[in-house]
Amino acid sequence: MSRDISFEEHVSYAEKILIDLENNNLTLEAAVENYTEALARIKLAKKILEDAQNKVEIIERRDLDGVSTKKTKTKL
């Protein structure tokens, strides 16, 4: 599985697998294999989401630090 796949693609693929599992159209072996694949996709999607959240937090901290510094300088 490539890391180049988007968050949305991982989630969509995992949802498709889960729908297939709910429809009981798979053998037990196929169901276990697909379940494992769905979990792997969800894990990758979670990592992408966490990375995005970290980037947003860094941007917010940087911007808020700049705002508080500017406010302090203008008050003096």
PDB file of C-alpha atoms in Angstrom:
ATOM      1  CA  MET A   1       0.000   0.000   0.000  1.00  0.00           C
ATOM      2  CA  SER A   2       1.397   3.329  -1.022  1.00  0.00           C
ATOM      3  CA  ARG A   3       1.477   6.381   1.202  1.00  0.00           C
ATOM      4  CA  ASP A   4       0.497   8.396  -1.909  1.00  0.00           C
ATOM      5  CA  ILE A   5      -3.104   7.270  -1.522  1.00  0.00           C
ATOM      6  CA  SER A   6      -5.279  10.010  -0.055  1.00  0.00           C
ATOM      7  CA  PHE A   7      -7.096   9.950   3.262  1.00  0.00           C
ATOM      8  CA  GLU A   8     -10.426   9.870   1.428  1.00  0.00           C
ATOM      9  CA  GLU A   9      -9.364   6.930  -0.753  1.00  0.00           C
ATOM     10  CA  HIS A  10      -8.286   4.896   2.281  1.00  0.00           C
ATOM     11  CA  VAL A  11     -11.577   5.596   4.063  1.00  0.00           C
ATOM     12  CA  SER A  12     -13.635   4.836   0.951  1.00  0.00           C
ATOM     13  CA  TYR A  13     -11.830   1.547   0.382  1.00  0.00           C
ATOM     14  CA  ALA A  14     -12.256   0.534   4.027  1.00  0.00           C
ATOM     15  CA  GLU A  15     -15.977   1.385   3.845  1.00  0.00           C
ATOM     16  CA  LYS A  16     -16.365  -0.779   0.730  1.00  0.00           C
ATOM     17  CA  ILE A  17     -14.672  -3.687   2.478  1.00  0.00           C
ATOM     18  CA  LEU A  18     -16.898  -3.304   5.537  1.00  0.00           C
ATOM     19  CA  ILE A  19     -20.016  -3.256   3.347  1.00  0.00           C
ATOM     20  CA  ASP A  20     -18.838  -6.486   1.694  1.00  0.00           C
ATOM     21  CA  LEU A  21     -18.333  -8.004   5.144  1.00  0.00           C
ATOM     22  CA  GLU A  22     -21.822  -6.940   6.242  1.00  0.00           C
ATOM     23  CA  ASN A  23     -23.374  -8.521   3.143  1.00  0.00           C
ATOM     24  CA  ASN A  24     -21.858 -11.902   4.063  1.00  0.00           C
ATOM     25  CA  ASN A  25     -20.875 -12.567   0.440  1.00  0.00           C
ATOM     26  CA  LEU A  26     -17.396 -13.759   1.384  1.00  0.00           C
ATOM     27  CA  THR A  27     -15.832 -16.950   2.608  1.00  0.00           C
ATOM     28  CA  LEU A  28     -14.443 -16.859   6.125  1.00  0.00           C
ATOM     29  CA  GLU A  29     -10.876 -16.694   4.809  1.00  0.00           C
ATOM     30  CA  ALA A  30     -11.732 -13.836   2.444  1.00  0.00           C
ATOM     31  CA  ALA A  31     -13.599 -12.038   5.219  1.00  0.00           C
ATOM     32  CA  VAL A  32     -10.595 -12.226   7.555  1.00  0.00           C
ATOM     33  CA  GLU A  33      -8.254 -11.073   4.780  1.00  0.00           C
ATOM     34  CA  ASN A  34     -10.546  -8.176   3.870  1.00  0.00           C
ATOM     35  CA  TYR A  35     -11.011  -7.227   7.523  1.00  0.00           C
ATOM     36  CA  THR A  36      -7.229  -7.100   7.923  1.00  0.00           C
ATOM     37  CA  GLU A  37      -6.979  -4.912   4.812  1.00  0.00           C
ATOM     38  CA  ALA A  38      -9.708  -2.583   6.109  1.00  0.00           C
ATOM     39  CA  LEU A  39      -7.865  -2.167   9.414  1.00  0.00           C
ATOM     40  CA  ALA A  40      -4.630  -1.393   7.577  1.00  0.00           C
ATOM     41  CA  ARG A  41      -6.430   1.232   5.476  1.00  0.00           C
ATOM     42  CA  ILE A  42      -8.006   2.775   8.567  1.00  0.00           C
ATOM     43  CA  LYS A  43      -4.603   2.884  10.275  1.00  0.00           C
ATOM     44  CA  LEU A  44      -3.065   4.675   7.281  1.00  0.00           C
ATOM     45  CA  ALA A  45      -5.992   7.101   7.107  1.00  0.00           C
ATOM     46  CA  LYS A  46      -5.584   7.818  10.826  1.00  0.00           C
ATOM     47  CA  LYS A  47      -1.870   8.540  10.321  1.00  0.00           C
ATOM     48  CA  ILE A  48      -2.639  10.942   7.458  1.00  0.00           C
ATOM     49  CA  LEU A  49      -5.242  12.674   9.635  1.00  0.00           C
ATOM     50  CA  GLU A  50      -2.832  12.948  12.580  1.00  0.00           C
ATOM     51  CA  ASP A  51      -0.140  14.395  10.300  1.00  0.00           C
ATOM     52  CA  ALA A  52      -2.596  16.996   9.010  1.00  0.00           C
ATOM     53  CA  GLN A  53      -3.676  17.877  12.561  1.00  0.00           C
ATOM     54  CA  ASN A  54      -0.028  18.317  13.583  1.00  0.00           C
ATOM     55  CA  LYS A  55       0.587  20.630  10.619  1.00  0.00           C
ATOM     56  CA  VAL A  56      -2.451  22.732  11.563  1.00  0.00           C
ATOM     57  CA  GLU A  57      -1.276  22.956  15.183  1.00  0.00           C
ATOM     58  CA  ILE A  58       2.191  24.071  14.063  1.00  0.00           C
ATOM     59  CA  ILE A  59       0.683  26.733  11.806  1.00  0.00           C
ATOM     60  CA  GLU A  60      -1.643  27.937  14.577  1.00  0.00           C
ATOM     61  CA  ARG A  61       1.196  28.128  17.113  1.00  0.00           C
ATOM     62  CA  ARG A  62       3.400  29.986  14.661  1.00  0.00           C
ATOM     63  CA  ASP A  63       0.639  32.422  13.741  1.00  0.00           C
ATOM     64  CA  LEU A  64      -0.509  32.942  17.333  1.00  0.00           C
ATOM     65  CA  ASP A  65       3.077  33.507  18.495  1.00  0.00           C
ATOM     66  CA  GLY A  66       3.446  36.119  15.787  1.00  0.00           C
ATOM     67  CA  VAL A  67       0.187  37.802  16.821  1.00  0.00           C
ATOM     68  CA  SER A  68       1.094  37.964  20.518  1.00  0.00           C
ATOM     69  CA  THR A  69       4.580  39.269  19.690  1.00  0.00           C
ATOM     70  CA  LYS A  70       3.151  41.953  17.425  1.00  0.00           C
ATOM     71  CA  LYS A  71       0.604  42.995  20.047  1.00  0.00           C
ATOM     72  CA  THR A  72       3.302  43.253  22.705  1.00  0.00           C
ATOM     73  CA  LYS A  73       5.508  45.379  20.477  1.00  0.00           C
ATOM     74  CA  THR A  74       2.697  47.762  19.556  1.00  0.00           C
ATOM     75  CA  LYS A  75       1.722  48.295  23.197  1.00  0.00           C
ATOM     76  CA  LEU A  76       5.211  49.462  24.150  1.00  0.00           C
TER      77      LEU A  76
END
